[in-house]
Every structure is written in structure tokens, then in C-alpha cells.
XYZ file of C-alpha atoms in Angstrom:
371
model
C -0.016 -0.021 -0.014
C 1.141 3.568 -0.578
C 0.905 6.386 1.955
C 1.561 10.029 1.178
C 1.561 13.466 2.663
C 0.874 16.662 0.615
C 0.580 20.270 1.743
C -1.784 21.489 -0.982
C -1.837 25.158 0.365
C -5.628 25.292 0.162
C -7.989 24.086 -2.525
C -10.297 26.971 -3.453
C -9.598 29.896 -1.186
C -6.548 31.145 0.617
C -5.889 34.287 2.686
C -4.488 37.079 0.450
C -1.619 37.646 2.900
C -0.613 33.905 2.607
C -0.787 33.966 -1.135
C 1.915 36.437 -2.065
C 5.165 35.775 -3.921
C 7.031 35.025 -0.746
C 6.208 34.334 2.939
C 8.248 37.574 3.713
C 5.871 39.673 1.723
C 2.928 38.856 4.080
C 4.868 38.520 7.386
C 3.997 41.893 8.694
C 0.340 41.588 7.967
C 0.194 38.050 9.523
C 1.971 39.346 12.559
C -0.445 42.238 12.944
C -3.451 39.898 12.484
C -2.260 37.538 15.119
C -1.515 40.377 17.570
C -4.899 42.067 17.031
C -6.742 38.785 17.813
C -4.497 38.312 20.883
C -5.111 41.768 22.241
C -8.956 41.866 21.811
C -9.181 38.701 24.166
C -7.940 40.781 27.013
C -10.667 41.188 29.614
C -9.662 44.832 30.210
C -8.460 47.110 27.513
C -5.946 49.290 29.204
C -4.818 52.569 27.597
C -1.633 50.740 26.613
C -3.649 48.026 24.887
C -5.911 50.571 23.164
C -2.891 52.440 21.850
C -1.431 49.300 20.455
C -4.747 48.243 18.773
C -4.991 51.812 17.130
C -1.334 51.720 16.028
C -1.715 48.385 14.326
C -4.958 49.271 12.628
C -3.503 52.534 11.362
C -0.622 50.831 9.611
C -3.049 48.510 7.816
C -4.664 51.209 5.693
C -8.514 51.321 5.784
C -8.869 48.955 8.880
C -9.319 51.848 11.315
C -11.451 54.041 9.090
C -13.684 51.701 7.167
C -13.062 48.321 9.030
C -11.207 46.716 6.149
C -7.713 46.854 4.801
C -6.300 45.030 1.745
C -5.753 41.970 3.872
C -7.673 42.178 7.119
C -11.372 42.835 7.855
C -12.913 43.745 11.234
C -16.138 41.931 12.074
C -17.951 44.093 14.873
C -21.052 41.884 15.450
C -22.567 43.222 18.694
C -21.681 45.983 21.083
C -19.263 48.590 19.812
C -15.464 48.229 19.310
C -14.747 51.613 17.770
C -15.947 55.137 18.274
C -15.613 57.737 15.721
C -16.118 61.266 17.310
C -16.737 64.085 15.012
C -13.543 65.895 14.130
C -11.450 63.728 16.387
C -9.403 60.567 15.873
C -11.030 57.153 16.017
C -11.000 55.524 19.479
C -11.419 52.151 20.977
C -14.984 52.249 22.534
C -15.027 48.921 24.174
C -13.625 48.588 27.712
C -12.773 44.910 27.378
C -13.606 41.711 25.719
C -16.992 41.441 27.452
C -18.184 44.827 26.012
C -18.477 43.566 22.344
C -18.648 40.600 20.099
C -16.457 40.478 16.961
C -13.071 39.603 15.680
C -10.500 40.264 12.918
C -10.304 38.021 9.895
C -7.917 37.588 7.066
C -9.564 38.435 3.677
C -9.413 35.450 1.300
C -8.961 35.288 -2.361
C -9.827 32.558 -4.906
C -7.100 30.008 -5.725
C -6.546 30.149 -9.507
C -8.505 27.226 -11.122
C -5.484 25.994 -12.952
C -3.663 25.631 -9.595
C -6.641 23.752 -8.082
C -6.668 21.318 -10.976
C -2.894 20.837 -10.815
C -3.132 19.883 -7.234
C -5.625 17.132 -8.285
C -3.144 16.042 -11.079
C -0.374 15.745 -8.485
C -2.709 13.570 -6.256
C -3.199 11.454 -9.368
C 0.493 11.052 -9.949
C 0.918 9.868 -6.367
C -1.302 6.823 -6.954
C -1.654 6.694 -3.190
C -4.108 4.612 -1.001
C -3.854 7.005 1.849
C -3.360 10.659 1.423
C -2.673 13.012 4.332
C -3.778 16.489 3.182
C -2.132 19.531 4.840
C -3.680 23.069 4.616
C -7.236 22.294 3.499
C -9.966 24.833 4.271
C -12.413 22.374 5.973
C -13.917 18.928 5.341
C -16.754 20.226 3.097
C -14.272 22.001 0.743
C -12.037 18.865 0.676
C -15.067 16.780 -0.112
C -16.102 19.152 -2.870
C -12.490 19.136 -4.318
C -12.490 15.275 -4.143
C -15.937 14.892 -5.905
C -15.834 17.936 -8.142
C -12.141 18.534 -9.121
C -10.704 15.089 -9.286
C -13.173 13.885 -12.073
C -12.382 17.162 -14.015
C -8.800 15.724 -14.596
C -9.959 12.158 -15.104
C -9.413 10.874 -11.597
C -11.514 8.813 -9.422
C -12.489 10.331 -6.082
C -11.398 8.937 -2.839
C -14.389 7.007 -1.065
C -13.299 8.286 2.321
C -12.634 12.010 3.204
C -12.141 13.177 6.717
C -11.011 16.397 8.383
C -11.326 17.647 11.879
C -11.342 21.444 12.253
C -8.205 22.563 14.189
C -7.232 25.778 16.112
C -6.172 27.793 13.108
C -8.946 30.264 12.047
C -7.135 30.750 8.625
C -8.587 27.547 7.147
C -5.333 25.593 7.050
C -6.352 22.217 8.712
C -5.139 18.644 8.212
C -7.214 15.818 6.912
C -7.062 12.439 5.123
C -8.545 10.742 1.925
C -8.347 7.019 1.728
C -9.412 4.400 -0.842
C -12.211 1.997 -0.280
C -10.318 -0.882 1.208
C -8.690 1.443 3.748
C -11.384 2.248 6.219
C -11.100 5.016 8.924
C -12.012 3.066 12.047
C -11.057 5.677 14.721
C -10.144 9.388 14.900
C -9.063 11.613 17.651
C -8.270 15.285 17.907
C -5.710 17.012 20.062
C -6.871 20.612 19.512
C -7.325 21.090 23.338
C -3.972 19.611 24.531
C -2.163 22.086 26.842
C 1.197 22.195 28.643
C 2.319 24.497 31.241
C 2.463 27.389 28.816
C -0.648 27.250 26.671
C -2.426 25.318 23.890
C 0.102 23.177 22.216
C -1.001 22.636 18.642
C -1.269 25.576 16.119
C -3.701 23.440 14.037
C -3.963 19.817 15.437
C -2.259 16.561 15.899
C -5.029 14.486 14.422
C -5.052 10.741 15.007
C -6.509 8.476 12.409
C -6.543 4.694 12.848
C -6.789 2.898 9.536
C -7.626 -0.832 8.822
C -5.526 -1.751 5.760
C -6.558 -4.157 2.975
C -4.388 -6.878 4.646
C -6.201 -6.397 7.907
C -3.335 -4.573 9.603
C -3.841 -1.434 11.808
C -2.048 1.697 10.790
C -2.045 4.610 13.103
C -1.466 8.132 11.636
C -0.466 11.222 13.674
C -1.140 13.965 11.025
C 0.471 17.358 11.842
C 1.089 20.861 10.751
C 3.504 22.537 13.099
C 3.918 26.156 13.840
C 4.893 28.200 10.786
C 8.271 29.797 10.290
C 6.490 32.460 8.043
C 5.758 34.958 10.775
C 6.124 35.617 14.440
C 9.412 35.912 16.349
C 11.774 33.141 15.176
C 12.801 32.111 18.713
C 9.182 31.981 19.977
C 8.112 30.048 16.835
C 10.973 27.474 17.271
C 9.975 27.002 20.881
C 6.398 26.366 19.853
C 7.548 23.683 17.367
C 9.612 22.115 19.995
C 6.703 21.890 22.431
C 4.570 20.425 19.627
C 7.258 17.838 18.740
C 7.615 16.939 22.414
C 3.852 16.371 22.720
C 3.670 14.255 19.517
C 6.732 12.169 20.766
C 4.699 11.450 24.080
C 1.694 10.523 22.115
C 3.834 8.204 19.903
C 5.509 6.462 22.843
C 2.124 5.853 24.490
C 0.791 4.170 21.340
C 3.946 2.069 20.956
C 3.671 1.018 24.679
C -0.038 0.151 24.070
C 0.915 -2.301 21.396
C 0.617 -0.437 18.176
C 3.237 -1.734 15.656
C 2.585 0.480 12.610
C 2.639 4.116 13.657
C 3.555 7.214 11.625
C 4.052 10.840 12.323
C 3.739 12.798 9.236
C 2.882 16.151 7.608
C 4.431 19.703 7.336
C 6.516 20.059 10.519
C 7.988 23.413 9.433
C 11.458 22.642 10.652
C 14.649 21.149 9.213
C 16.115 18.033 10.796
C 19.273 19.699 12.271
C 17.380 22.250 14.436
C 16.532 21.556 18.147
C 12.667 21.483 17.662
C 12.971 18.230 15.918
C 15.029 16.643 18.779
C 12.053 14.898 20.351
C 11.184 13.239 17.080
C 14.468 12.245 15.515
C 16.926 12.332 18.486
C 16.604 12.015 22.259
C 16.185 8.210 21.961
C 13.467 8.421 19.372
C 12.829 5.223 17.274
C 11.184 7.133 14.400
C 12.820 6.942 10.975
C 12.145 9.458 8.296
C 11.488 8.178 4.873
C 13.938 10.564 3.306
C 16.593 9.020 5.568
C 15.593 5.441 4.760
C 17.968 3.292 2.567
C 15.044 2.479 0.260
C 14.211 6.185 -0.429
C 14.656 7.064 -4.073
C 16.726 10.229 -3.658
C 16.408 12.752 -6.520
C 19.582 14.733 -5.258
C 17.461 17.467 -3.528
C 17.246 17.071 0.289
C 14.341 19.608 0.781
C 10.620 19.395 0.292
C 9.671 23.003 -0.074
C 10.379 25.534 -2.892
C 13.603 24.662 -4.583
C 14.302 21.578 -2.413
C 17.375 22.814 -0.621
C 18.586 21.446 2.594
C 17.151 24.428 4.425
C 13.716 23.590 2.959
C 13.159 20.143 4.390
C 9.866 20.761 6.084
C 7.744 17.667 5.235
C 8.086 14.313 6.899
C 6.946 10.750 7.074
C 8.310 9.385 10.292
C 7.840 5.732 10.783
C 7.933 3.305 13.835
C 10.658 0.583 13.706
C 8.280 -2.170 12.540
C 6.608 0.115 9.927
C 10.129 1.117 8.685
C 10.865 -2.610 8.321
C 8.039 -2.915 5.915
C 9.194 -0.200 3.527
C 9.423 -1.269 -0.137
C 10.423 2.115 -1.454
C 9.731 5.783 -1.018
C 10.108 8.983 -2.939
C 9.232 12.740 -3.438
C 6.922 14.151 -6.056
C 7.986 17.661 -7.200
C 6.035 18.046 -10.354
C 3.509 20.390 -8.777
C 6.258 22.863 -7.686
C 7.526 25.799 -9.704
C 11.279 25.298 -9.146
C 13.524 28.360 -9.330
C 12.765 31.764 -10.768
C 11.933 30.453 -14.195
C 10.656 27.012 -13.179
C 13.562 25.185 -14.722
C 15.123 23.587 -11.703
C 13.248 20.293 -12.102
C 10.530 18.919 -14.233
C 6.911 20.143 -13.507
C 3.575 19.385 -14.978
C 3.069 20.626 -18.540
C -0.124 22.486 -17.340
C 2.069 24.674 -15.054
C 3.160 27.491 -17.278
C 3.842 30.098 -14.524
C 4.362 30.269 -10.809
C 0.677 30.941 -10.102
C -0.370 27.583 -11.834
C 1.710 25.646 -9.304
C -0.157 23.099 -7.344
C 1.789 24.069 -4.183
C 5.172 25.249 -2.981
C 5.518 21.864 -1.342
C 6.597 18.628 -2.882
C 4.609 15.400 -1.813
C 6.283 12.685 0.035
C 5.266 9.057 -0.382
C 6.193 5.554 0.742
C 5.119 1.939 -0.236
C 4.843 -0.311 2.751
C 3.894 -3.988 2.900
C 1.296 -4.022 5.535
């Protein structure tokens, strides 16, 4: 059977600020968005908090005056967040979180149809029995993509589609699609897992227990760790470490409970050499990444994102010892990525004629296992 993971970077809609040429282009907006939603949760809006809210909204043109900038929209549902006195600057009217109902939301834009179809084409090239999907909007969207777009490029839809909404309000959740003979028999969300600091998972560590065609049990821990794209690097790295530490604890518990075939997979947003990966590939871990497996078909590029450089190894299929023993072969599928400035670094789909047509900035990883 074949197992794959693919960060599709949304099916139909994606926040504008996350769909720019580079992550750096949208970093300031994403930082502002995150900070705004953090500040408005405070029970009391001190003068300092109000001043920071006003300052952030001012630098996002239109947000303070008309409630919408190019990338962020204010939803003021009930109560009153802002006050606009005549001939005076706009003020924060609410005294705290309890005074109003509302939030800030990233403004989405439609993903180009060609890119959506190319995402389906890459899934077709994978020929996988179980596909872990990273950055899908929600289950309904994933189901519509499966039933509507897959047939448009002459592909048969997956019979089973599942996604549990995670903690990220931007619509970048993790899910799975499986073929008929690979039934989902159990699923468990970890959206509420906390440590001594706060909620652990940015999205989720979704558990899916699959019964394979041969009658074996395969346990998937599907992840999308904290992004490197925005926030303070040290804080983001610490968050990924906390996430990896929790996943390691879950993995150990399942192995101790008698599960033989366990995999931790998805977009972990970290390279192997950095400390956030220590709990998963060092510190006595028994997990093996498919790209480090002797049966991996290496294409000469060690990364999975963008140009596939060493510093862009972000996606993983980490396998328990008994699952690793069952590996037949593994590989990386880059044909959905626009490699290099001119798209000439490696082959891509003929339907990809420019960067905006790319299925994703991520390559897909796959492994064949005899279970």
C-alpha cells in the first residue's frame, strides 16, 4: 500500500496575505493579524492596549477608518468596538472583551482554477491509497474538491474523506483521504492539548486509525507545526519544540499500548538539524524519516519546499521501527512545484506555465509499505 503527505496550500480559497510571492511579503500583515486577535481577548483594554490596537489598525490602511484593509477585515457583530467622534481621531470604545462581540479575519482570495486542477493532477500522480492533506480549508471543501475537481482531470475520487477542524482560524487544517479498502476506524483530535505554557498545537495533531486491505492497523498522527513564516523566530521554534515533544509522548504511548505500525507525518515546518526536531528524531526516538531510509529514491534534492534545498526540508513521514521494516520504497513528487525563478530547476506538470499555476510550494512525500 502507498501512503503520502501533501501540503496542498488550500483548495479553493486562501488568505491574500498567505498567497503573495514569498512568505516575507505577508509576514508583517500576519504578525499584525495575530497580535490584533490576541489583544482583543484581554478582559480589560488598558490605555496601553488601546494604543497598540489603534497603532496596528492605522498601519493597515483602511482598517481603522472603514473596518477593512487589503488583507484584514474587522467583524464588529454586537456591542461597539470603535468610536468615531466628530472631528477627532477614532477611539477604542470597548472597555474589554466582554463589551463587544467580534473579531478580525484575514480576507481570502480565490485560488486560481489551474492551480486547483494541478493539485488534483499531483494527487493522481501519487497513486496513493492513503493521502494526508495539509492546509485544506475544511472537510466540506475537501469533499467538494474530491468529488468535483478530481473527475475534471479524469481521476476517481477517494471514497473516504475526513478532516477535523483545528485551532487555526485561517482555514489551513489537516485531513485524510483514503481508498475504499482502507477504512477509517477511529479518529481523535488533540486541539485542546495544553502544557504549562498554553495550547500546544497551532492546528492539530489529528489521529487516524486505518484498517488496511491486509487487515493490519495503521495509526497516523497527522501534523502541521507552527509556521516559520511569521512571528518571532525564537518563539516559533520553541512552539515547534513543544509540539514535537507532545507528539513524541503520544507516539511513545501508542507504541507502549501495542501499536506496531505508527507514523508521524505532515508539514513540521522545521529542518532536521534544528532543536525543535530533537524529540522526534533524536533524544532516543525510534522514528525513521522516509527521506533517511535506505530504500528512499533520492532525487538529489534534500528539501521538500520550494527549490528543495537542505534548508527547505519541512515535510516528513516518520515511521515506527516495525513500519520502517516494511518499507518497499519511497520518494518525493516535485512536479507540482515551480522550481526556481523560471521554473527550470526540475520537471513540472506541462499544465504549469507560470508560478501561479503551481499546485503548491511543497513537494509531496510518499512511501510504499507491505502492511
